[in-house]
XYZ file of C-alpha atoms in Angstrom:
634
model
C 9.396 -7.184 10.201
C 8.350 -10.325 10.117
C 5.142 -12.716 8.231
C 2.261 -13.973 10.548
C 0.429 -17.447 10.152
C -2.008 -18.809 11.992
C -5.387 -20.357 12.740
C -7.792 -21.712 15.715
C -9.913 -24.913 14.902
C -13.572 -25.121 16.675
C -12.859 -29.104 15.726
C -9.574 -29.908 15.947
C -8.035 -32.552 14.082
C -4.755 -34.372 13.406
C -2.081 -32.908 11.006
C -2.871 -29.359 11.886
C 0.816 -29.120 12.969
C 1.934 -29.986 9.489
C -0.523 -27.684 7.854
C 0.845 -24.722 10.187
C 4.550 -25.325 8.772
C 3.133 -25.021 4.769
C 1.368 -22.092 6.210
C 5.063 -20.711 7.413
C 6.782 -22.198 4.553
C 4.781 -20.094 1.797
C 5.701 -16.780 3.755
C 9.406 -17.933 3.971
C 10.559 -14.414 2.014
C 8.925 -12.580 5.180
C 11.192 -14.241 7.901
C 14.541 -15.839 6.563
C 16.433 -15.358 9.854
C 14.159 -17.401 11.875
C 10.900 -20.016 12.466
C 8.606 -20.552 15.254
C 5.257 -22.329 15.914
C 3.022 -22.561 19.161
C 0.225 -24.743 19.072
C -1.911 -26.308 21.752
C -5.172 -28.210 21.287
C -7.312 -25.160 19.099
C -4.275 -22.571 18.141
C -1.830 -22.736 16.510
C 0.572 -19.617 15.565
C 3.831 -19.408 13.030
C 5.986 -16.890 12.620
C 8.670 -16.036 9.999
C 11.374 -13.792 11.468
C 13.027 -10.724 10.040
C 15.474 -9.696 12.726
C 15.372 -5.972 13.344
C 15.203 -5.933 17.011
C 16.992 -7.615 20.077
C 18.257 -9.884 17.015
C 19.258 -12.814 19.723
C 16.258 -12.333 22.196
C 12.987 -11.875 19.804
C 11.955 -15.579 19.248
C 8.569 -15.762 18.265
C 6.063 -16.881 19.344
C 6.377 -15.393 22.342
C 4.759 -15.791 25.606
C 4.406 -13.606 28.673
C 5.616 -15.313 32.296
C 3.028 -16.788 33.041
C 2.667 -18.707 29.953
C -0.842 -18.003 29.240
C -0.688 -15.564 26.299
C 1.000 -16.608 23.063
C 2.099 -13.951 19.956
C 2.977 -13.459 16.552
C 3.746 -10.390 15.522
C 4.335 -8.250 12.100
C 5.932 -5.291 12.196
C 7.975 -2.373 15.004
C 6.511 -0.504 17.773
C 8.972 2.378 18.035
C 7.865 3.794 21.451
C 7.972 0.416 23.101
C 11.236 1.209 25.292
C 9.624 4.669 26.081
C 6.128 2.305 27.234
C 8.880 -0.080 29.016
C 9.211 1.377 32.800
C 5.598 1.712 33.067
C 5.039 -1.087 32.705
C 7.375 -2.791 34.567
C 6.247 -0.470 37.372
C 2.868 -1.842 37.573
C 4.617 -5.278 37.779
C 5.725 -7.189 34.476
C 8.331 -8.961 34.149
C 10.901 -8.542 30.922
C 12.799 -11.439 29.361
C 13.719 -9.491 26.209
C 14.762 -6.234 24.648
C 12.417 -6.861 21.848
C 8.964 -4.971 21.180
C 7.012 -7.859 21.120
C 7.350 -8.562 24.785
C 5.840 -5.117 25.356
C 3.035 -5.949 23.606
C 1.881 -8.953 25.546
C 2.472 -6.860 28.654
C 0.834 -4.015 27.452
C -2.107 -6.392 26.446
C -1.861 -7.733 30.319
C -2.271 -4.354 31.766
C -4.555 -2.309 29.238
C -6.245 -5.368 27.556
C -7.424 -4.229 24.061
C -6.958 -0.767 24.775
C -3.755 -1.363 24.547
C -3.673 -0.355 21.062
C -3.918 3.415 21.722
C -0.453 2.962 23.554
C 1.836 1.864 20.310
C 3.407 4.091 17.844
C 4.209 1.961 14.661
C 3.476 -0.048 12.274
C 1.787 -3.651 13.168
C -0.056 -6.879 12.718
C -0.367 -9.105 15.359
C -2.423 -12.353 16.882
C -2.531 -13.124 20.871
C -4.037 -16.314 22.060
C -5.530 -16.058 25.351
C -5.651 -19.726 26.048
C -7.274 -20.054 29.655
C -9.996 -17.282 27.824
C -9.704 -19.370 24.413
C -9.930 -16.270 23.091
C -7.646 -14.438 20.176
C -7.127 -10.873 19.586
C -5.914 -9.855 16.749
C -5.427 -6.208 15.692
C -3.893 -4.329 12.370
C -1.895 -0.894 12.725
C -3.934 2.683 11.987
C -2.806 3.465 8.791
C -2.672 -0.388 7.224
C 1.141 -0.196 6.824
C 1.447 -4.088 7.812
C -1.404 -6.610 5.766
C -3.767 -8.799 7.726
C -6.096 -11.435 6.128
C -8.404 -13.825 7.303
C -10.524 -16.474 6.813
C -13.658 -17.487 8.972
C -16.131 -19.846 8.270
C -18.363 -20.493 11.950
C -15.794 -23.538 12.387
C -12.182 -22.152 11.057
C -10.265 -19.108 11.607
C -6.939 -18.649 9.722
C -4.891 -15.504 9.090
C -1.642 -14.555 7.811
C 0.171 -11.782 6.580
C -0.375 -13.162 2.405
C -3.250 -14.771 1.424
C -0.517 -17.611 -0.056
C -0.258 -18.760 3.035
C -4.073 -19.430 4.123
C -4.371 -21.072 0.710
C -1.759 -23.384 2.552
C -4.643 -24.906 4.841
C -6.904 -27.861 2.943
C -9.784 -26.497 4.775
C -9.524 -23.082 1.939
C -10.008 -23.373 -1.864
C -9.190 -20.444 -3.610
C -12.367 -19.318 -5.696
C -13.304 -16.174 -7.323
C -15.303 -13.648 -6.013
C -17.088 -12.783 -9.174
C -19.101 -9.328 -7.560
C -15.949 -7.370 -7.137
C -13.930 -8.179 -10.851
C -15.523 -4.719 -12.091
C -14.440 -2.919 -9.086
C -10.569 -4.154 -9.864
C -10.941 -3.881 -14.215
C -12.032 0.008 -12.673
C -9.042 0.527 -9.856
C -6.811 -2.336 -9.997
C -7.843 -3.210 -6.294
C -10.146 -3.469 -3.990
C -10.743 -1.043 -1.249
C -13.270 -2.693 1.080
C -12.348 -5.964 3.128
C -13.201 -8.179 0.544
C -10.413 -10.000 -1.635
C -10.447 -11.276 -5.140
C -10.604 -14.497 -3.387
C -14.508 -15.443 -1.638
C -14.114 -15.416 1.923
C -10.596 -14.156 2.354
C -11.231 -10.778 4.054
C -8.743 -7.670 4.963
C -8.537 -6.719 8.199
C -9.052 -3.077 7.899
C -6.798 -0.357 8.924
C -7.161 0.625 12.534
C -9.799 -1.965 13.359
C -9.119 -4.704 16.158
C -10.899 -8.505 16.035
C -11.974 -10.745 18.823
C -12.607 -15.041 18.464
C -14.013 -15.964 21.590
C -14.377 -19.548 21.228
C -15.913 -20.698 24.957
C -18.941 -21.266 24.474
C -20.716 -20.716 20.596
C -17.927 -19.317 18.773
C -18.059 -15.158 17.992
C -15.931 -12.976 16.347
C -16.203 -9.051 16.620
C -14.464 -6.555 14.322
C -14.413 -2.877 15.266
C -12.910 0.461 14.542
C -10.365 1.568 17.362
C -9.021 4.511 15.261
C -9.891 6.790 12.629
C -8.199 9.961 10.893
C -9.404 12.638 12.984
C -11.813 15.618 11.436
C -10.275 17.278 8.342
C -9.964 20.755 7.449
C -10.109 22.645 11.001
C -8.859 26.031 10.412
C -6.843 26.900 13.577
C -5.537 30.691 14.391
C -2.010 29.548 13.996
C 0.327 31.449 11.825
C 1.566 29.710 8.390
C 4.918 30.275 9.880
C 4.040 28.285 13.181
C 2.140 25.338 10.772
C 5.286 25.341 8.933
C 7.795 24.431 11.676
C 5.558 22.108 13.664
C 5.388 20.141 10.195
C 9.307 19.852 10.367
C 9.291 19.071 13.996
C 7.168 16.384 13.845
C 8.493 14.673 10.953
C 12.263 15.261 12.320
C 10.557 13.577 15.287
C 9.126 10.682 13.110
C 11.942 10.438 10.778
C 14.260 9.624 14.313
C 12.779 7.126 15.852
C 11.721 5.284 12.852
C 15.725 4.862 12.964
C 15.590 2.634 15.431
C 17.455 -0.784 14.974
C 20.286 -3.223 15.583
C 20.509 -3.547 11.578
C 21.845 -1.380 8.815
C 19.438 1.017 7.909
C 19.276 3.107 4.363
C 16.531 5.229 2.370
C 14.645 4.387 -0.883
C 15.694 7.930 -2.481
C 13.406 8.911 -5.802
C 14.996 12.518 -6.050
C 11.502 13.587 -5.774
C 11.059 15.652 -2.346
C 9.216 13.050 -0.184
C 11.815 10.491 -0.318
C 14.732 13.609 -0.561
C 13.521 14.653 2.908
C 13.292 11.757 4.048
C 16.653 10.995 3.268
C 18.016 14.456 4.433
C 16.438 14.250 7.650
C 17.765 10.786 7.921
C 21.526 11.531 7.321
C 21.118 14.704 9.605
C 20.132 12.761 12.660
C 23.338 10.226 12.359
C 26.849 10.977 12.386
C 28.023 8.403 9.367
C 26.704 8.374 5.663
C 23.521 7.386 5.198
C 22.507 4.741 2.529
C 20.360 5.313 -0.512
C 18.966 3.400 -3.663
C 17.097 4.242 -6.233
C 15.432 2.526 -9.100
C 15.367 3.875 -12.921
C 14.995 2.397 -16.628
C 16.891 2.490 -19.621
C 14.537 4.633 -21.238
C 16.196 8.455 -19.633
C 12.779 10.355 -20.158
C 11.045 7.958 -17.487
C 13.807 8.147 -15.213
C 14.631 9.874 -12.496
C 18.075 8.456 -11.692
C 19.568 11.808 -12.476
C 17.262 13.893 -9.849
C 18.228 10.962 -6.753
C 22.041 11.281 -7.697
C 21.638 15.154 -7.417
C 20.470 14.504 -3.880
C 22.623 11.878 -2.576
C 25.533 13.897 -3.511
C 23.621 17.052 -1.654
C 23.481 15.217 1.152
C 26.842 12.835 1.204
C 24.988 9.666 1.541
C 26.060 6.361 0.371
C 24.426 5.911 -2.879
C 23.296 3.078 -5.375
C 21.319 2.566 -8.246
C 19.948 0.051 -10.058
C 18.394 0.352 -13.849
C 16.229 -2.039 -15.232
C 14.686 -3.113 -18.875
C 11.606 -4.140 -20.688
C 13.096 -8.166 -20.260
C 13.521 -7.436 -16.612
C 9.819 -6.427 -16.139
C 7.967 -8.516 -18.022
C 10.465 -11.160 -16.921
C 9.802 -10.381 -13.182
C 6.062 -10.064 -13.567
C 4.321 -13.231 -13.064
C 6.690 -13.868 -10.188
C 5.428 -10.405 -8.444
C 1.997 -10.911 -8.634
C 1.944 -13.949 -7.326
C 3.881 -11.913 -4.324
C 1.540 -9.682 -4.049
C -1.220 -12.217 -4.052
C -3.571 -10.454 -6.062
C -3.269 -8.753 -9.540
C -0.765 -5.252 -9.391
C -2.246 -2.231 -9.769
C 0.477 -0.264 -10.728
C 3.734 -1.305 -12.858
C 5.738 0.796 -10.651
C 5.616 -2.594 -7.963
C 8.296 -4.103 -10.600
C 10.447 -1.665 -10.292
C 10.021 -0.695 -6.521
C 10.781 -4.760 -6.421
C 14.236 -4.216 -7.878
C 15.211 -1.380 -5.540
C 14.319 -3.555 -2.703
C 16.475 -6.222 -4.099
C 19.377 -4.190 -4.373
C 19.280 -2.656 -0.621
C 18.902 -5.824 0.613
C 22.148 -6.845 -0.331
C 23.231 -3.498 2.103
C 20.745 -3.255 4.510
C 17.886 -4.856 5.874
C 15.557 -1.833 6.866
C 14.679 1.210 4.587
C 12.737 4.543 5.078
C 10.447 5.261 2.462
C 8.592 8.940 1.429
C 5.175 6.788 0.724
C 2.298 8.552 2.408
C 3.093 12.345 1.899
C 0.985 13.181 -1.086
C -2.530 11.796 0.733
C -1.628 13.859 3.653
C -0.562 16.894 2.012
C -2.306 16.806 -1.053
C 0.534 16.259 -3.450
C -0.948 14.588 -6.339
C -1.819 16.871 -9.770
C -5.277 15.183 -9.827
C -6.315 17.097 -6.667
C -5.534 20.686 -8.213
C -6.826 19.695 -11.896
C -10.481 18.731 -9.067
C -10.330 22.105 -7.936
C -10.719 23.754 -11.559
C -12.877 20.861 -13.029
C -15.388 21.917 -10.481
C -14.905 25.657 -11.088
C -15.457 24.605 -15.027
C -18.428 22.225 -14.748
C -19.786 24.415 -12.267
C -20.355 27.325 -15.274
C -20.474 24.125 -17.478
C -23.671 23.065 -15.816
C -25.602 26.221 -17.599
C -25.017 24.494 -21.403
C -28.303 22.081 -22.033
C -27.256 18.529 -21.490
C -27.793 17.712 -24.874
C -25.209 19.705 -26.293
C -23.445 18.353 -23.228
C -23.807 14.625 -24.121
C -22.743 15.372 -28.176
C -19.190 17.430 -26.915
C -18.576 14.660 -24.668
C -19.084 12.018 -27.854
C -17.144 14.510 -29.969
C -14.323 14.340 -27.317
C -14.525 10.501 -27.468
C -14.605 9.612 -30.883
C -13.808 12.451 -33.533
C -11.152 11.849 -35.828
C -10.540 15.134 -36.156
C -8.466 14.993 -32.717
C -5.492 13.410 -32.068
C -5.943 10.593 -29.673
C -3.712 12.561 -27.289
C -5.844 15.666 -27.393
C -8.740 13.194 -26.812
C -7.556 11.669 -23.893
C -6.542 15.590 -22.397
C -9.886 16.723 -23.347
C -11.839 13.253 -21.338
C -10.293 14.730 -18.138
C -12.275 17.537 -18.671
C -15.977 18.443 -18.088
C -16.209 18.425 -21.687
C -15.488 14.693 -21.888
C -17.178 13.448 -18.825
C -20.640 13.839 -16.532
C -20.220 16.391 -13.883
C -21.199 14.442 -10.913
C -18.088 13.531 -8.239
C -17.940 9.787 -9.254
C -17.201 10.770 -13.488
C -15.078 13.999 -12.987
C -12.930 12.828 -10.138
C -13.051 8.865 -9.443
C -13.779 7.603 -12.905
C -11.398 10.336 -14.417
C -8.253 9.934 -12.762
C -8.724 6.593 -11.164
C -10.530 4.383 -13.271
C -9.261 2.559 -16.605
C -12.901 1.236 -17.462
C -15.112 3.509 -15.885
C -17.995 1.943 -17.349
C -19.969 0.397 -14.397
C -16.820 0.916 -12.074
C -18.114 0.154 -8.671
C -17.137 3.537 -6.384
C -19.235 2.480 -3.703
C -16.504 1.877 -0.813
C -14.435 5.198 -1.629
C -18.036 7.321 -1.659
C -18.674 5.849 1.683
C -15.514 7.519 3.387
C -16.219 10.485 0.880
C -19.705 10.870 2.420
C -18.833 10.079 5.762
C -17.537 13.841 6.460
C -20.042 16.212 4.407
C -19.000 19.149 6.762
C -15.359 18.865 5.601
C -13.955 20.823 2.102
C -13.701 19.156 -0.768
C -10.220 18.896 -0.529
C -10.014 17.114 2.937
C -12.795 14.725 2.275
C -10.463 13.388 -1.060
C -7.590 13.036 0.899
C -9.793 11.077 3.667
C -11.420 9.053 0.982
C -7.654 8.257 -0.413
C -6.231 7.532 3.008
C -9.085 5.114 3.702
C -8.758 2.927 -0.300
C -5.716 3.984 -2.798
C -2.918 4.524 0.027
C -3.912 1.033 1.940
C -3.507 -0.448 -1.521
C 0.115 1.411 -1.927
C 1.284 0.481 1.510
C -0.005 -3.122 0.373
C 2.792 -3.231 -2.367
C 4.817 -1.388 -0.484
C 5.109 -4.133 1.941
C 4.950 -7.304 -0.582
C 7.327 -5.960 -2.977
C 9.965 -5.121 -0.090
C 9.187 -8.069 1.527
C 9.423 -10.273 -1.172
C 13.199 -9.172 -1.101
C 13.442 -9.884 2.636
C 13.775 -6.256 3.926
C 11.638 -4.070 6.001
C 10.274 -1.050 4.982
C 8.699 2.011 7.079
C 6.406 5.003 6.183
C 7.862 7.863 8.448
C 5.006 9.924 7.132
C 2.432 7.915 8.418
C 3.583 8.335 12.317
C -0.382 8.636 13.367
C 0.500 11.502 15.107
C 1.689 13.142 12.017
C -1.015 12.071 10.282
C -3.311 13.103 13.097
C -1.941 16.719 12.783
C -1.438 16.880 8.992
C -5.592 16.548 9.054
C -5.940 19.839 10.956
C -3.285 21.882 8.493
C -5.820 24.133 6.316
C -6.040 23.802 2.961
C -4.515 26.390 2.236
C -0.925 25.588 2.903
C -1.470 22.092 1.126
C -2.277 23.840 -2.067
C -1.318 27.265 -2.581
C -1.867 28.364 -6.429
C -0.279 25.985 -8.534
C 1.862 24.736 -5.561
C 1.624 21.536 -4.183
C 2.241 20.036 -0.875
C 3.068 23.650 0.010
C 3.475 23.489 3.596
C 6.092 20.491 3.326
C 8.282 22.075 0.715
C 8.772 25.390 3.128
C 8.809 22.748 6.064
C 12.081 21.684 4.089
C 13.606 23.837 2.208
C 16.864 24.672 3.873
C 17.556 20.872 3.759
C 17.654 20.361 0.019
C 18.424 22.203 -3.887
C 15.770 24.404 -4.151
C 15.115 22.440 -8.114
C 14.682 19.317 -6.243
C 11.966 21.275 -3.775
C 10.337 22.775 -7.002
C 10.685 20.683 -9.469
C 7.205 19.236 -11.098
C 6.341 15.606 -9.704
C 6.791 12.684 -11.639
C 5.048 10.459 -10.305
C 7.635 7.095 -10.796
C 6.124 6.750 -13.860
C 6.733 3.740 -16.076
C 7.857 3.342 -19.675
C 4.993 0.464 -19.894
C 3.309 2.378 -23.173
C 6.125 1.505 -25.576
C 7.220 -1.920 -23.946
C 3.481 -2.693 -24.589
C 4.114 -2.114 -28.335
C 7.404 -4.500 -27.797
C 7.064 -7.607 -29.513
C 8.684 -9.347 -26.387
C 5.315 -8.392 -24.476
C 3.323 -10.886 -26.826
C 3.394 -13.612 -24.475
C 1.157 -11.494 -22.262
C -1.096 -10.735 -24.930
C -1.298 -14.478 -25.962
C -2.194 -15.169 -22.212
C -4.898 -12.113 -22.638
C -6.293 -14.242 -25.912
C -6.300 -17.558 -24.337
C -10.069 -19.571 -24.829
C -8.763 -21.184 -21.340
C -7.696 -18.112 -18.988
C -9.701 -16.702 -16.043
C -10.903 -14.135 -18.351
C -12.276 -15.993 -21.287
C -15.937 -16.129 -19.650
C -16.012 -12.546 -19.044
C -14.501 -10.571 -22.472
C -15.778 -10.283 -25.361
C -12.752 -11.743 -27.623
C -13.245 -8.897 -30.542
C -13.536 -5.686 -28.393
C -9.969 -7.251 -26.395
C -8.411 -7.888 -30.024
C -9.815 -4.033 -31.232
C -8.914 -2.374 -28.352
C -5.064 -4.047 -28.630
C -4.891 -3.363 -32.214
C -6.229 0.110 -31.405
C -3.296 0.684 -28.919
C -1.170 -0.979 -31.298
C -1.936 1.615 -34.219
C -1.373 4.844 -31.867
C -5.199 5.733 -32.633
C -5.884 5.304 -28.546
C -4.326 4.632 -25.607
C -4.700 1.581 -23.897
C -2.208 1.131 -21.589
C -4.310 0.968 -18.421
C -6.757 -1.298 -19.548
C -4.593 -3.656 -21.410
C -2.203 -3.706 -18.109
C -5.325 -4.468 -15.676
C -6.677 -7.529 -17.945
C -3.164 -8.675 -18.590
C -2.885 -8.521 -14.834
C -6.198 -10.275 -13.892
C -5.600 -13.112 -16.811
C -1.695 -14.176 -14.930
C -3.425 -13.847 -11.826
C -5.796 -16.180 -12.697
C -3.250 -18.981 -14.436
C -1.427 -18.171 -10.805
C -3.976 -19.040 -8.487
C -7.041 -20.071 -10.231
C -7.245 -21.939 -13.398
C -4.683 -24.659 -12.699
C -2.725 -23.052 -15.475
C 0.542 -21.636 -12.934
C 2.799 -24.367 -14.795
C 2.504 -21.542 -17.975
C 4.681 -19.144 -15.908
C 7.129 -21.384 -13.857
C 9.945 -20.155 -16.404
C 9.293 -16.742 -15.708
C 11.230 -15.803 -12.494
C 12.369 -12.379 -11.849
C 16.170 -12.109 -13.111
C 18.542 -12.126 -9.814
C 20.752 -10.156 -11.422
C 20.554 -6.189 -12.899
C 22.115 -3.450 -13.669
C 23.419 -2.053 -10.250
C 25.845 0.750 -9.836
C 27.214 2.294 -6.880
């Protein structure tokens, strides 16, 4: 685990050495243990080191013997001693121990095809410099970030868009077109950024500079989820236990490393099999933490102790506040670069925090519920489209007044009101209103859907079901492995997704529907997949979800210096709200007549984001660093 910094200048000019090491410096968090730079006449690579692997012999960059190939590299390629004798077979020379060094080989041997060789999680930038030519490439699922800049004459990248701000040849600017998109989802699920001409490089997609010559860069697609929803003539029973043995196979060689290891452990049964499967496959206590608040009915503290002492791992814990969020918030989205979409990246944040103190790798359960269809909003799909399908008989007039009634009429309590607006009888029946705007969206009005209906209508053949979870693969779970990544990172430790092994995720596609959701049970065919490893209450209990006490602390008066930012006449926002409908929809929230919690959090979010990177205003929050120090318990 490592963070990535780079660029390659058509024009070259002097002080581009300097302007690599601010590049580096900003991404310090990513690479503590070590510091590297390469640069010749038009490229010029950084690297921040982590140090997982062959701890003494994986300087980066690194080159190949020759000389002629240079790389920086994000992230672990856990088959790369199992792609080792091959390759020294056909000829290539190791230096190291370290999976970098197979990649430059590999990249010798296979050239860009390489790709299809590695098993992990990556981001990564050769330089080719008797081609002039750099490949750069991003890992299936998105686990590790990319961006990028390009403007005909510059190409920068890194692994946080802090870093590319870094260059004087990039002003940060906002790219008005896709606010409404981010006000809708909190993110943005195409390449674009928040930032105009900062670009993603999508999941499973590869990019080629050529420079020789009139400069070019290519972007395309080298992988893709395969086909969804084949039904094979398998038994259930034979589905089952090829789900455990491919995740036992995952969960073992996502051990791999020369560092202490431990498990983010929610006491939900992702992370609990994670951990299980973890502490079965090694012959010494495995180490968990978990994250909670002082408010017991949003915690699940109690659920991850039950577990840990199930399993006889190592276990800590850490609880944290309403001063330690809103303390640690501006700090964490300027980590994460652009405004959070979730308040559970606080917390997750503090968890990382505390294993780093332990260890400096975890295994995570992120990933399961998009593969196996474990969130409630794709069972309450299933029987909004059996209702609006016999819905779709009342006139649409009568329609359009129950969905006003549902909206407005004081004769319901605002909590019936919100129940009954993720229902057909509060919403249109089309896909984009009962599913996307529904359980996705906190303003729904004019919520751009356009780049999750593009993977939604890229598969019409599919079911329902296994279109969603493609859809959510392709937009919300990049986004989640996005904090995923910066929150852990920003505590210097590595994270990994054992559920997104592409070849589990290859085979998860082809499970039928069936055993994902079966009645009211969800993520069926995991929970039998691992039920002799954990308390059957822990297998069954309902989901939580990590959810966040961020309701109440909203009605806190120590959150009014976010709502003061909100009001500003001088923030980001100011151009775009309306200043009564933000002060009625507060004092709505405020009163208990409606809640508000999303849509306060997202404008909150975009208005610090904005002081942060924007507006010239960051000076406002330099006070407001994330406490060092917490509640932790062993």
């Amino acid at each position: 685990m490592c963070g990535i910094a780079g660029f390659v200048s058509i024009a070259p000019r002097s002080g581009d050495a300097a302007t690599l090491a601010r590049m580096a410096e900003a991404i310090r968090h990513r690479g503590p243990d070590d510091l590297g730079f390469y640069n010749d006449t038009w490229a010029h690579l950084a690297q921040r080191r982590l140090s997982i692997i062959d701890v003494q012999g994986g300087h980066q960059p690194m080159t190949n013997e020759t000389g002629s190939l240079w790389i920086t590299f994000n992230g672990e390629i856990y088959n790369h001693a199992a792609l080792r004798p091959a390759l020294e077979r056909a000829g290539h020379r190791y230096q190291t121990r370290s999976d970098t060094e197979t990649i430059l080989h590999a990249f010798e041997e296979h050239g860009t095809e390489c790709l299809r060789l590695f098993q992990g999680m990556f981001a990564f930038a050769i330089w080719d410099a008797p081609r002039s030519r750099l490949f750069c490439a991003r890992d299936r699922l998105g686990i590790k970030p990319f961006y990028y800049y390009w403007d005909g004459r510059l190409f920068a990248f890194a692994s946080e868009i802090k870093a590319l701000l870094e260059h004087p040849a990039i002003s940060p600017a906002l790219d008005e077109d896709l606010l409404p998109e981010v006000l809708a989802f909190g993110y943005t699920s195409g390449d674009g950024t928040l930032l105009r001409n900062i670009q993603k490089l999508m999941p499973g997609h590869r990019l080629v500079l050529d420079t020789a010559g009139d400069p070019e860069l290519t972007i395309e697609r080298y992988w893709d989820v395969p086909q969804g929803g084949i039904v094979e003539d398998l038994d259930p029973r034979d589905w089952i236990a090829e789900t455990r043995r491919r995740l036992e196979h995952s969960v073992e060689m996502q051990l791999m490393s020369d560092v202490p290891l431990g498990v983010f452990l929610s006491g939900g049964v992702d992370s609990s099999a994670i951990a299980a499967l973890a502490q079965h496959a090694v012959s010494h206590p495995v180490q968990t933490f978990a994250v909670g608040y002082s408010e017991a009915q949003f915690s699940e503290l109690n659920h991850a102790r039950r577990v840990a002492r199930a399993l006889g791992t190592k276990h800590r814990e850490v609880t944290i506040g309403i001063d330690d969020f809103f303390g640690a918030l501006p700090r964490l989205i300027w980590q994460e670069d652009e405004p959070i979409a979730w308040p559970s990246s606080v917390s997750l944040y503090f968890v990382s925090k505390l294993a780093a103190e332990h260890v400096k790798v975890v295994l995570t359960g992120e990933g399961s519920d998009e593969l196996f269809a474990g969130y409630e909003r794709y069972r309450w799909q299933r029987l909004n489209q059996r209702w609006a399908r016999a819905y779709a008989i009342v006139p649409e007039p009568l329609r359009r007044w129950v969905q006003d009634q549902t909206a407005t009429s004081p004769l319901l309590s605002a909590g019936l009101r919100r129940k009954l607006r993720h229902t057909p009888l509060g919403r249109d029946l089309g896909f984009e209103s009962l599913f996307l705007q529904n359980f996705y969206c906190a303003f729904d009005a004019g919520a751009r859907c356009e780049d999750y209906m593009r993977h939604w209508n890229a598969r019409p053949e599919d079911s329902p079901l296994a279109r969603t979870l493609y859809a959510d693969q392709k937009t919300y779970l990049v986004e989640l492995l996005m904090k995923q990544d910066q929150m852990s990172m920003a505590a210097s430790i590595e994270s990994r997704v054992p559920f997104l092994d592409h070849t589990l995720v290859e085979f998860a596609a082809r499970i039928p529907d069936g055993l994902k959701i079966r009645g009211r049970a969800q993520k069926y065919i995991l929970k039998e997949a691992v039920r002799d490893l954990l308390p059957r209450d822990i297998i069954y209990r309902r989901k939580m979800g990590f959810p966040t006490p961020l309701r109440q602390w909203l009605l806190d008066p120590r959150a009014e210096p976010l709502y003061a930012a909100l009001r500003s006449r001088d923030g980001l926002l100011a151009a775009y709200l309306d200043r009564g409908e933000v002060e009625a929809l507060i004092d709505r929230h405020r009163a208990g007549r409606e809640d508000a919690t999303d849509r306060i959090w997202r404008l909150m979010n975009l208005q610090v984001w904005g002081d942060l990177f924007l507006t010239g205003r960051r000076d406002l929050w330099s006070s407001a660093a994330a406490p060092e120090k917490v509640a932790a318990r062993a």
